[in-house]
Amino acid sequence: MKIMNLGSLNLDKVYAVRHFVQAGETVLADRCEVHCGGKGLNQSIALAKAGAEVLHLGKIGPDGTALEQILSCSGVDVSLLLPSENDSGHAIIQVNTDGQNSIIVYGGANQEITPAEIDQALTRMCAGDLFLTQNETSCVPYALQKAKKVGLKTVFNPSPITQELLGYPLELVDLLILNETEAEALAGHSGSYAALLELLVAKYPGTEIILTAGKDGSYYGFGGCRVYQQAIQARAVDTTGAGDTYCGYFIASRARGMEVKPAMELASRAAAIAVSRKGAASSIPSLSELK
Ligand code: RIB
């Protein structure tokens, strides 16, 4: 089974700060580094490292050579990577002393993908293959509709949440992977993880739900089935990309027929390693490291 990922590619400008900057405040950063990232790129790399055959559909500018290189060195098919005359997407990321992050994303070339480019890319896929996307590129609702129409299984990571996203055709999604903030936005309520899961399972009865809860583990719900996986403890150096690592490992494991519980456990172990390292894409472990 092939996986197509329509996803962002960002240059992450990462600032190590003692605390996140507040309104009206100026803080001095202790370090600044540039890493490859973007939820799309991170998830493609995690998929490939977990053993999946993945094609990345995305757009980069002339400044994006490193983004293409890291994908291709990680085993991702980059033949659907499109050029733009404009700058690639970028992210401004604060990482505090607890390893937590705060992120601003600027879309850049990620927001230039057109319906015609999606149609063209989908001709590379066969019914039964898998289509994944997040919410950092243009044409996400269009792509979900078209992917479903050509018989692909659809996976959506609704991140970041926007007002527009609440109107996307989410009933077309076969697997939704989201965190607490995203779950609250879609459910229209706050509550415990278990309560949020129930609300989402009821709202999207045809969709498998994975709710990731950081150090509180992860939750699965579909029909009458519920599965809980505790988080694997790790010293947090930089949590950026840990959710993407979980997504990639869970999806790749399920795509090769693994049951839900072991797939959640493997994804949790991969995410634990990712939080213990700096950067997003560069922190994603290989399957052999997990073994
Ligand atoms: O999920 C982490 C990612 O979010 C970062 O790499 C950043 O680029 C943003 O897309």
PDB file of C-alpha atoms and ligand atoms in Angstrom:
ATOM      1  CA  MET A   1       0.000   0.000   0.000  1.00  0.00           C
ATOM      2  CA  LYS A   2       1.372   3.399  -1.039  1.00  0.00           C
ATOM      3  CA  ILE A   3       0.836   6.522   1.057  1.00  0.00           C
ATOM      4  CA  MET A   4       0.541  10.009  -0.462  1.00  0.00           C
ATOM      5  CA  ASN A   5       1.106  12.858   1.978  1.00  0.00           C
ATOM      6  CA  LEU A   6      -0.045  16.337   0.917  1.00  0.00           C
ATOM      7  CA  GLY A   7       1.917  18.327   3.446  1.00  0.00           C
ATOM      8  CA  SER A   8       3.902  21.393   4.441  1.00  0.00           C
ATOM      9  CA  LEU A   9       7.669  21.738   4.302  1.00  0.00           C
ATOM     10  CA  ASN A  10       9.014  24.446   6.617  1.00  0.00           C
ATOM     11  CA  LEU A  11      12.337  25.874   7.628  1.00  0.00           C
ATOM     12  CA  ASP A  12      12.033  25.898  11.435  1.00  0.00           C
ATOM     13  CA  LYS A  13      13.802  28.834  13.130  1.00  0.00           C
ATOM     14  CA  VAL A  14      14.113  27.513  16.657  1.00  0.00           C
ATOM     15  CA  TYR A  15      14.836  29.889  19.573  1.00  0.00           C
ATOM     16  CA  ALA A  16      15.824  28.500  22.997  1.00  0.00           C
ATOM     17  CA  VAL A  17      14.136  30.756  25.571  1.00  0.00           C
ATOM     18  CA  ARG A  18      13.797  30.668  29.381  1.00  0.00           C
ATOM     19  CA  HIS A  19      10.036  31.291  29.015  1.00  0.00           C
ATOM     20  CA  PHE A  20       7.648  32.025  26.133  1.00  0.00           C
ATOM     21  CA  VAL A  21       7.474  35.705  25.240  1.00  0.00           C
ATOM     22  CA  GLN A  22       4.428  37.497  26.704  1.00  0.00           C
ATOM     23  CA  ALA A  23       2.417  40.378  25.177  1.00  0.00           C
ATOM     24  CA  GLY A  24       4.490  43.567  25.386  1.00  0.00           C
ATOM     25  CA  GLU A  25       7.632  41.679  26.478  1.00  0.00           C
ATOM     26  CA  THR A  26      11.025  41.278  24.740  1.00  0.00           C
ATOM     27  CA  VAL A  27      13.087  38.209  25.631  1.00  0.00           C
ATOM     28  CA  LEU A  28      16.668  37.283  24.747  1.00  0.00           C
ATOM     29  CA  ALA A  29      17.068  33.824  23.213  1.00  0.00           C
ATOM     30  CA  ASP A  30      19.985  31.683  24.451  1.00  0.00           C
ATOM     31  CA  ARG A  31      20.385  29.952  21.070  1.00  0.00           C
ATOM     32  CA  CYS A  32      18.948  30.036  17.567  1.00  0.00           C
ATOM     33  CA  GLU A  33      19.105  27.100  15.167  1.00  0.00           C
ATOM     34  CA  VAL A  34      17.484  26.356  11.808  1.00  0.00           C
ATOM     35  CA  HIS A  35      16.049  22.860  11.340  1.00  0.00           C
ATOM     36  CA  CYS A  36      13.937  21.157   8.679  1.00  0.00           C
ATOM     37  CA  GLY A  37      10.308  20.791   9.684  1.00  0.00           C
ATOM     38  CA  GLY A  38       6.713  21.293   8.721  1.00  0.00           C
ATOM     39  CA  LYS A  39       4.047  18.884   9.904  1.00  0.00           C
ATOM     40  CA  GLY A  40       3.872  17.371   6.432  1.00  0.00           C
ATOM     41  CA  LEU A  41       7.609  16.830   6.031  1.00  0.00           C
ATOM     42  CA  ASN A  42       7.946  15.458   9.587  1.00  0.00           C
ATOM     43  CA  GLN A  43       5.110  12.983   9.037  1.00  0.00           C
ATOM     44  CA  SER A  44       6.498  11.822   5.684  1.00  0.00           C
ATOM     45  CA  ILE A  45       9.872  11.168   7.301  1.00  0.00           C
ATOM     46  CA  ALA A  46       8.281   9.307  10.214  1.00  0.00           C
ATOM     47  CA  LEU A  47       6.258   7.199   7.748  1.00  0.00           C
ATOM     48  CA  ALA A  48       9.350   6.334   5.716  1.00  0.00           C
ATOM     49  CA  LYS A  49      11.450   5.572   8.815  1.00  0.00           C
ATOM     50  CA  ALA A  50       8.651   3.308  10.019  1.00  0.00           C
ATOM     51  CA  GLY A  51       8.933   1.371   6.746  1.00  0.00           C
ATOM     52  CA  ALA A  52       6.115   2.821   4.606  1.00  0.00           C
ATOM     53  CA  GLU A  53       6.278   3.637   0.889  1.00  0.00           C
ATOM     54  CA  VAL A  54       5.500   7.363   0.903  1.00  0.00           C
ATOM     55  CA  LEU A  55       5.184  10.026  -1.801  1.00  0.00           C
ATOM     56  CA  HIS A  56       5.308  13.612  -0.556  1.00  0.00           C
ATOM     57  CA  LEU A  57       3.127  16.131  -2.424  1.00  0.00           C
ATOM     58  CA  GLY A  58       4.222  19.665  -1.571  1.00  0.00           C
ATOM     59  CA  LYS A  59       5.794  22.889  -2.794  1.00  0.00           C
ATOM     60  CA  ILE A  60       9.103  24.569  -1.961  1.00  0.00           C
ATOM     61  CA  GLY A  61      10.916  27.722  -3.031  1.00  0.00           C
ATOM     62  CA  PRO A  62      14.545  28.222  -4.105  1.00  0.00           C
ATOM     63  CA  ASP A  63      15.515  28.234  -0.378  1.00  0.00           C
ATOM     64  CA  GLY A  64      14.129  24.701   0.089  1.00  0.00           C
ATOM     65  CA  THR A  65      17.039  22.501  -1.057  1.00  0.00           C
ATOM     66  CA  ALA A  66      17.650  21.140   2.452  1.00  0.00           C
ATOM     67  CA  LEU A  67      13.967  20.232   2.756  1.00  0.00           C
ATOM     68  CA  GLU A  68      14.074  18.144  -0.406  1.00  0.00           C
ATOM     69  CA  GLN A  69      17.368  16.554   0.622  1.00  0.00           C
ATOM     70  CA  ILE A  70      16.224  15.421   4.052  1.00  0.00           C
ATOM     71  CA  LEU A  71      13.086  13.859   2.582  1.00  0.00           C
ATOM     72  CA  SER A  72      14.953  12.021  -0.084  1.00  0.00           C
ATOM     73  CA  CYS A  73      17.744  10.858   2.290  1.00  0.00           C
ATOM     74  CA  SER A  74      15.032   9.504   4.603  1.00  0.00           C
ATOM     75  CA  GLY A  75      13.573   7.351   1.816  1.00  0.00           C
ATOM     76  CA  VAL A  76      10.602   9.529   0.829  1.00  0.00           C
ATOM     77  CA  ASP A  77       9.678   9.688  -2.889  1.00  0.00           C
ATOM     78  CA  VAL A  78      10.122  13.383  -3.822  1.00  0.00           C
ATOM     79  CA  SER A  79       8.947  13.144  -7.423  1.00  0.00           C
ATOM     80  CA  LEU A  80       5.759  15.049  -6.474  1.00  0.00           C
ATOM     81  CA  LEU A  81       7.662  17.947  -4.918  1.00  0.00           C
ATOM     82  CA  LEU A  82       6.834  21.079  -6.919  1.00  0.00           C
ATOM     83  CA  PRO A  83       8.914  24.257  -7.345  1.00  0.00           C
ATOM     84  CA  SER A  84       7.766  27.780  -6.502  1.00  0.00           C
ATOM     85  CA  GLU A  85       9.439  31.108  -7.286  1.00  0.00           C
ATOM     86  CA  ASN A  86       8.540  32.264  -3.779  1.00  0.00           C
ATOM     87  CA  ASP A  87      10.033  31.361  -0.407  1.00  0.00           C
ATOM     88  CA  SER A  88       9.305  28.033   1.250  1.00  0.00           C
ATOM     89  CA  GLY A  89       7.153  27.982   4.357  1.00  0.00           C
ATOM     90  CA  HIS A  90       8.813  28.710   7.663  1.00  0.00           C
ATOM     91  CA  ALA A  91       8.078  28.459  11.365  1.00  0.00           C
ATOM     92  CA  ILE A  92       9.214  30.581  14.301  1.00  0.00           C
ATOM     93  CA  ILE A  93       9.512  28.194  17.233  1.00  0.00           C
ATOM     94  CA  GLN A  94      10.212  29.051  20.866  1.00  0.00           C
ATOM     95  CA  VAL A  95      11.443  26.090  22.949  1.00  0.00           C
ATOM     96  CA  ASN A  96      11.489  26.693  26.706  1.00  0.00           C
ATOM     97  CA  THR A  97      13.643  25.051  29.393  1.00  0.00           C
ATOM     98  CA  ASP A  98      11.020  22.275  29.857  1.00  0.00           C
ATOM     99  CA  GLY A  99      11.312  21.387  26.157  1.00  0.00           C
ATOM    100  CA  GLN A 100       7.782  22.682  25.436  1.00  0.00           C
ATOM    101  CA  ASN A 101       7.201  24.720  22.276  1.00  0.00           C
ATOM    102  CA  SER A 102       5.165  27.610  20.944  1.00  0.00           C
ATOM    103  CA  ILE A 103       4.948  27.871  17.140  1.00  0.00           C
ATOM    104  CA  ILE A 104       4.018  30.453  14.497  1.00  0.00           C
ATOM    105  CA  VAL A 105       3.807  29.088  10.940  1.00  0.00           C
ATOM    106  CA  TYR A 106       4.041  31.171   7.772  1.00  0.00           C
ATOM    107  CA  GLY A 107       2.674  29.193   4.818  1.00  0.00           C
ATOM    108  CA  GLY A 108       4.807  30.538   1.947  1.00  0.00           C
ATOM    109  CA  ALA A 109       4.989  28.058  -0.963  1.00  0.00           C
ATOM    110  CA  ASN A 110       2.892  25.542   1.016  1.00  0.00           C
ATOM    111  CA  GLN A 111      -0.149  27.692   0.295  1.00  0.00           C
ATOM    112  CA  GLU A 112       0.360  27.662  -3.498  1.00  0.00           C
ATOM    113  CA  ILE A 113      -0.699  24.089  -4.265  1.00  0.00           C
ATOM    114  CA  THR A 114      -3.563  24.066  -6.795  1.00  0.00           C
ATOM    115  CA  PRO A 115      -6.494  21.693  -7.454  1.00  0.00           C
ATOM    116  CA  ALA A 116      -4.955  20.782 -10.856  1.00  0.00           C
ATOM    117  CA  GLU A 117      -1.697  19.739  -9.116  1.00  0.00           C
ATOM    118  CA  ILE A 118      -3.656  17.560  -6.704  1.00  0.00           C
ATOM    119  CA  ASP A 119      -5.596  15.922  -9.555  1.00  0.00           C
ATOM    120  CA  GLN A 120      -2.347  15.213 -11.379  1.00  0.00           C
ATOM    121  CA  ALA A 121      -0.651  13.764  -8.287  1.00  0.00           C
ATOM    122  CA  LEU A 122      -3.598  11.493  -7.517  1.00  0.00           C
ATOM    123  CA  THR A 123      -3.123   9.710 -10.868  1.00  0.00           C
ATOM    124  CA  ARG A 124      -0.076   8.066  -9.202  1.00  0.00           C
ATOM    125  CA  MET A 125      -2.301   6.320  -6.653  1.00  0.00           C
ATOM    126  CA  CYS A 126      -4.516   3.221  -6.816  1.00  0.00           C
ATOM    127  CA  ALA A 127      -7.810   2.468  -5.058  1.00  0.00           C
ATOM    128  CA  GLY A 128      -7.050   1.144  -1.576  1.00  0.00           C
ATOM    129  CA  ASP A 129      -3.896   3.263  -1.162  1.00  0.00           C
ATOM    130  CA  LEU A 130      -3.785   5.846   1.596  1.00  0.00           C
ATOM    131  CA  PHE A 131      -3.999   9.650   1.483  1.00  0.00           C
ATOM    132  CA  LEU A 132      -2.751  11.750   4.425  1.00  0.00           C
ATOM    133  CA  THR A 133      -2.867  15.496   4.989  1.00  0.00           C
ATOM    134  CA  GLN A 134      -2.667  18.155   7.711  1.00  0.00           C
ATOM    135  CA  ASN A 135      -3.861  21.774   7.693  1.00  0.00           C
ATOM    136  CA  GLU A 136      -0.716  23.650   6.604  1.00  0.00           C
ATOM    137  CA  THR A 137      -1.219  23.655   2.814  1.00  0.00           C
ATOM    138  CA  SER A 138      -3.782  25.051   0.406  1.00  0.00           C
ATOM    139  CA  CYS A 139      -6.582  22.858  -1.051  1.00  0.00           C
ATOM    140  CA  VAL A 140      -6.991  20.512   1.935  1.00  0.00           C
ATOM    141  CA  PRO A 141     -10.799  20.059   1.655  1.00  0.00           C
ATOM    142  CA  TYR A 142     -10.536  19.669  -2.132  1.00  0.00           C
ATOM    143  CA  ALA A 143      -7.830  17.034  -1.750  1.00  0.00           C
ATOM    144  CA  LEU A 144      -9.792  15.058   0.851  1.00  0.00           C
ATOM    145  CA  GLN A 145     -12.814  14.983  -1.452  1.00  0.00           C
ATOM    146  CA  LYS A 146     -10.825  13.959  -4.538  1.00  0.00           C
ATOM    147  CA  ALA A 147      -8.798  11.330  -2.669  1.00  0.00           C
ATOM    148  CA  LYS A 148     -11.982   9.758  -1.356  1.00  0.00           C
ATOM    149  CA  LYS A 149     -13.549   9.867  -4.826  1.00  0.00           C
ATOM    150  CA  VAL A 150     -10.688   7.856  -6.351  1.00  0.00           C
ATOM    151  CA  GLY A 151     -11.009   5.211  -3.633  1.00  0.00           C
ATOM    152  CA  LEU A 152      -8.183   6.140  -1.267  1.00  0.00           C
ATOM    153  CA  LYS A 153      -8.351   5.694   2.495  1.00  0.00           C
ATOM    154  CA  THR A 154      -8.117   9.181   4.045  1.00  0.00           C
ATOM    155  CA  VAL A 155      -6.168  10.211   7.141  1.00  0.00           C
ATOM    156  CA  PHE A 156      -6.340  13.759   8.509  1.00  0.00           C
ATOM    157  CA  ASN A 157      -4.312  15.455  11.208  1.00  0.00           C
ATOM    158  CA  PRO A 158      -6.356  18.665  11.749  1.00  0.00           C
ATOM    159  CA  SER A 159      -3.429  20.820  12.750  1.00  0.00           C
ATOM    160  CA  PRO A 160      -3.344  23.751  13.098  1.00  0.00           C
ATOM    161  CA  ILE A 161      -7.019  24.368  13.808  1.00  0.00           C
ATOM    162  CA  THR A 162      -8.525  27.277  11.875  1.00  0.00           C
ATOM    163  CA  GLN A 163     -12.058  28.615  11.591  1.00  0.00           C
ATOM    164  CA  GLU A 164     -12.219  27.295   7.980  1.00  0.00           C
ATOM    165  CA  LEU A 165     -11.250  23.792   9.087  1.00  0.00           C
ATOM    166  CA  LEU A 166     -14.464  23.489  11.088  1.00  0.00           C
ATOM    167  CA  GLY A 167     -16.308  23.522   7.738  1.00  0.00           C
ATOM    168  CA  TYR A 168     -14.168  20.833   6.030  1.00  0.00           C
ATOM    169  CA  PRO A 169     -15.902  17.592   4.937  1.00  0.00           C
ATOM    170  CA  LEU A 170     -14.571  15.628   7.921  1.00  0.00           C
ATOM    171  CA  GLU A 171     -17.172  12.897   7.460  1.00  0.00           C
ATOM    172  CA  LEU A 172     -14.952  11.757   4.537  1.00  0.00           C
ATOM    173  CA  VAL A 173     -12.030  11.057   6.868  1.00  0.00           C
ATOM    174  CA  ASP A 174     -11.340   7.406   7.720  1.00  0.00           C
ATOM    175  CA  LEU A 175      -8.765   8.101  10.449  1.00  0.00           C
ATOM    176  CA  LEU A 176      -8.495  11.341  12.435  1.00  0.00           C
ATOM    177  CA  ILE A 177      -5.354  11.875  14.538  1.00  0.00           C
ATOM    178  CA  LEU A 178      -5.532  14.898  16.821  1.00  0.00           C
ATOM    179  CA  ASN A 179      -4.413  16.369  20.123  1.00  0.00           C
ATOM    180  CA  GLU A 180      -6.476  17.773  22.992  1.00  0.00           C
ATOM    181  CA  THR A 181      -6.726  21.355  21.632  1.00  0.00           C
ATOM    182  CA  GLU A 182      -7.819  20.085  18.227  1.00  0.00           C
ATOM    183  CA  ALA A 183     -10.266  17.606  19.805  1.00  0.00           C
ATOM    184  CA  GLU A 184     -11.866  20.379  21.863  1.00  0.00           C
ATOM    185  CA  ALA A 185     -12.278  22.560  18.773  1.00  0.00           C
ATOM    186  CA  LEU A 186     -13.941  19.769  16.767  1.00  0.00           C
ATOM    187  CA  ALA A 187     -16.060  18.534  19.669  1.00  0.00           C
ATOM    188  CA  GLY A 188     -17.105  22.084  20.563  1.00  0.00           C
ATOM    189  CA  HIS A 189     -16.508  21.246  24.257  1.00  0.00           C
ATOM    190  CA  SER A 190     -13.682  20.864  26.722  1.00  0.00           C
ATOM    191  CA  GLY A 191     -13.525  17.854  29.032  1.00  0.00           C
ATOM    192  CA  SER A 192     -11.454  14.855  30.038  1.00  0.00           C
ATOM    193  CA  TYR A 193      -9.630  12.925  27.295  1.00  0.00           C
ATOM    194  CA  ALA A 194     -12.100  10.055  27.640  1.00  0.00           C
ATOM    195  CA  ALA A 195     -15.068  12.431  27.375  1.00  0.00           C
ATOM    196  CA  LEU A 196     -13.604  14.151  24.305  1.00  0.00           C
ATOM    197  CA  LEU A 197     -13.057  10.775  22.660  1.00  0.00           C
ATOM    198  CA  GLU A 198     -16.706   9.825  23.249  1.00  0.00           C
ATOM    199  CA  LEU A 199     -17.903  13.108  21.747  1.00  0.00           C
ATOM    200  CA  LEU A 200     -15.765  12.619  18.618  1.00  0.00           C
ATOM    201  CA  VAL A 201     -16.719   8.949  18.159  1.00  0.00           C
ATOM    202  CA  ALA A 202     -20.385   9.984  18.320  1.00  0.00           C
ATOM    203  CA  LYS A 203     -19.889  12.954  15.962  1.00  0.00           C
ATOM    204  CA  TYR A 204     -17.872  10.999  13.342  1.00  0.00           C
ATOM    205  CA  PRO A 205     -19.273   7.432  13.479  1.00  0.00           C
ATOM    206  CA  GLY A 206     -17.444   6.272  10.325  1.00  0.00           C
ATOM    207  CA  THR A 207     -14.050   7.551  11.482  1.00  0.00           C
ATOM    208  CA  GLU A 208     -11.371   5.921  13.617  1.00  0.00           C
ATOM    209  CA  ILE A 209     -10.126   8.450  16.198  1.00  0.00           C
ATOM    210  CA  ILE A 210      -6.679   8.697  17.780  1.00  0.00           C
ATOM    211  CA  LEU A 211      -6.445  11.335  20.511  1.00  0.00           C
ATOM    212  CA  THR A 212      -2.860  12.029  21.572  1.00  0.00           C
ATOM    213  CA  ALA A 213      -2.391  13.435  25.069  1.00  0.00           C
ATOM    214  CA  GLY A 214       1.379  13.943  25.405  1.00  0.00           C
ATOM    215  CA  LYS A 215       2.653  12.622  28.746  1.00  0.00           C
ATOM    216  CA  ASP A 216      -0.894  11.354  29.485  1.00  0.00           C
ATOM    217  CA  GLY A 217      -0.713   8.795  26.677  1.00  0.00           C
ATOM    218  CA  SER A 218      -3.023   8.248  23.716  1.00  0.00           C
ATOM    219  CA  TYR A 219      -6.596   7.074  23.203  1.00  0.00           C
ATOM    220  CA  TYR A 220      -8.268   5.203  20.331  1.00  0.00           C
ATOM    221  CA  GLY A 221     -11.976   4.987  19.607  1.00  0.00           C
ATOM    222  CA  PHE A 222     -14.056   3.481  16.811  1.00  0.00           C
ATOM    223  CA  GLY A 223     -17.581   2.081  17.160  1.00  0.00           C
ATOM    224  CA  GLY A 224     -17.616   0.208  20.485  1.00  0.00           C
ATOM    225  CA  CYS A 225     -13.829  -0.328  20.614  1.00  0.00           C
ATOM    226  CA  ARG A 226     -11.661   1.743  23.006  1.00  0.00           C
ATOM    227  CA  VAL A 227      -7.886   1.361  23.483  1.00  0.00           C
ATOM    228  CA  TYR A 228      -5.574   3.286  25.802  1.00  0.00           C
ATOM    229  CA  GLN A 229      -1.779   3.454  25.544  1.00  0.00           C
ATOM    230  CA  GLN A 230       0.284   5.081  28.267  1.00  0.00           C
ATOM    231  CA  ALA A 231       3.087   7.431  27.259  1.00  0.00           C
ATOM    232  CA  ILE A 232       6.652   6.167  27.408  1.00  0.00           C
ATOM    233  CA  GLN A 233       8.536   8.376  29.873  1.00  0.00           C
ATOM    234  CA  ALA A 234      11.381  10.472  28.444  1.00  0.00           C
ATOM    235  CA  ARG A 235      13.321  13.594  29.446  1.00  0.00           C
ATOM    236  CA  ALA A 236      11.869  16.351  27.236  1.00  0.00           C
ATOM    237  CA  VAL A 237      14.531  18.342  25.402  1.00  0.00           C
ATOM    238  CA  ASP A 238      12.303  19.552  22.547  1.00  0.00           C
ATOM    239  CA  THR A 239       8.759  18.301  21.988  1.00  0.00           C
ATOM    240  CA  THR A 240       8.583  19.761  18.433  1.00  0.00           C
ATOM    241  CA  GLY A 241       7.632  17.043  15.954  1.00  0.00           C
ATOM    242  CA  ALA A 242       6.729  14.417  18.594  1.00  0.00           C
ATOM    243  CA  GLY A 243       3.072  14.407  17.502  1.00  0.00           C
ATOM    244  CA  ASP A 244       4.168  14.073  13.864  1.00  0.00           C
ATOM    245  CA  THR A 245       6.407  11.153  14.802  1.00  0.00           C
ATOM    246  CA  TYR A 246       3.471   9.437  16.516  1.00  0.00           C
ATOM    247  CA  CYS A 247       1.268  10.023  13.434  1.00  0.00           C
ATOM    248  CA  GLY A 248       3.792   8.605  10.988  1.00  0.00           C
ATOM    249  CA  TYR A 249       4.581   5.520  13.072  1.00  0.00           C
ATOM    250  CA  PHE A 250       0.933   4.769  13.854  1.00  0.00           C
ATOM    251  CA  ILE A 251      -0.200   5.135  10.227  1.00  0.00           C
ATOM    252  CA  ALA A 252       2.703   3.104   8.798  1.00  0.00           C
ATOM    253  CA  SER A 253       2.171   0.327  11.336  1.00  0.00           C
ATOM    254  CA  ARG A 254      -1.562   0.096  10.647  1.00  0.00           C
ATOM    255  CA  ALA A 255      -0.921   0.214   6.876  1.00  0.00           C
ATOM    256  CA  ARG A 256       1.146  -2.947   7.176  1.00  0.00           C
ATOM    257  CA  GLY A 257      -1.577  -4.708   9.122  1.00  0.00           C
ATOM    258  CA  MET A 258      -0.515  -4.205  12.743  1.00  0.00           C
ATOM    259  CA  GLU A 259      -3.326  -4.217  15.349  1.00  0.00           C
ATOM    260  CA  VAL A 260      -4.277  -0.920  17.005  1.00  0.00           C
ATOM    261  CA  LYS A 261      -2.674  -1.510  20.444  1.00  0.00           C
ATOM    262  CA  PRO A 262       0.828  -2.525  19.237  1.00  0.00           C
ATOM    263  CA  ALA A 263       0.717   0.286  16.656  1.00  0.00           C
ATOM    264  CA  MET A 264      -0.045   2.782  19.463  1.00  0.00           C
ATOM    265  CA  GLU A 265       2.755   1.360  21.579  1.00  0.00           C
ATOM    266  CA  LEU A 266       5.313   1.590  18.759  1.00  0.00           C
ATOM    267  CA  ALA A 267       4.187   5.153  17.942  1.00  0.00           C
ATOM    268  CA  SER A 268       4.518   6.122  21.629  1.00  0.00           C
ATOM    269  CA  ARG A 269       8.041   4.721  21.804  1.00  0.00           C
ATOM    270  CA  ALA A 270       9.044   6.630  18.662  1.00  0.00           C
ATOM    271  CA  ALA A 271       7.526   9.871  20.035  1.00  0.00           C
ATOM    272  CA  ALA A 272       9.381   9.402  23.348  1.00  0.00           C
ATOM    273  CA  ILE A 273      12.695   9.263  21.500  1.00  0.00           C
ATOM    274  CA  ALA A 274      11.715  12.313  19.398  1.00  0.00           C
ATOM    275  CA  VAL A 275      11.068  14.482  22.494  1.00  0.00           C
ATOM    276  CA  SER A 276      14.461  13.583  23.936  1.00  0.00           C
ATOM    277  CA  ARG A 277      16.251  15.173  20.936  1.00  0.00           C
ATOM    278  CA  LYS A 278      16.468  18.642  19.418  1.00  0.00           C
ATOM    279  CA  GLY A 279      14.638  19.635  16.221  1.00  0.00           C
ATOM    280  CA  ALA A 280      11.606  18.243  14.444  1.00  0.00           C
ATOM    281  CA  ALA A 281      12.536  16.090  11.421  1.00  0.00           C
ATOM    282  CA  SER A 282      16.030  15.414  12.759  1.00  0.00           C
ATOM    283  CA  SER A 283      14.638  13.978  16.024  1.00  0.00           C
ATOM    284  CA  ILE A 284      12.593  11.179  14.403  1.00  0.00           C
ATOM    285  CA  PRO A 285      14.068   7.740  15.157  1.00  0.00           C
ATOM    286  CA  SER A 286      14.446   4.863  12.721  1.00  0.00           C
ATOM    287  CA  LEU A 287      12.626   1.577  13.209  1.00  0.00           C
ATOM    288  CA  SER A 288      15.935  -0.139  13.996  1.00  0.00           C
ATOM    289  CA  GLU A 289      16.519   2.278  16.913  1.00  0.00           C
ATOM    290  CA  LEU A 290      13.160   1.262  18.357  1.00  0.00           C
ATOM    291  CA  LYS A 291      13.966  -2.427  18.064  1.00  0.00           C
TER     292      LYS A 291
HETATM  293  O1  RIB B   1       4.578  19.788  14.371  1.00  0.00           O
HETATM  294  C1  RIB B   1       5.775  20.505  14.383  1.00  0.00           C
HETATM  295  C2  RIB B   1       5.885  21.365  13.159  1.00  0.00           C
HETATM  296  O2  RIB B   1       4.856  22.337  13.180  1.00  0.00           O
HETATM  297  C3  RIB B   1       7.160  22.156  13.027  1.00  0.00           C
HETATM  298  O3  RIB B   1       8.177  21.433  12.389  1.00  0.00           O
HETATM  299  C4  RIB B   1       6.712  23.427  12.324  1.00  0.00           C
HETATM  300  O4  RIB B   1       7.284  23.617  11.071  1.00  0.00           O
HETATM  301  C5  RIB B   1       5.192  23.345  12.258  1.00  0.00           C
HETATM  302  O5  RIB B   1       4.739  22.940  11.029  1.00  0.00           O
END
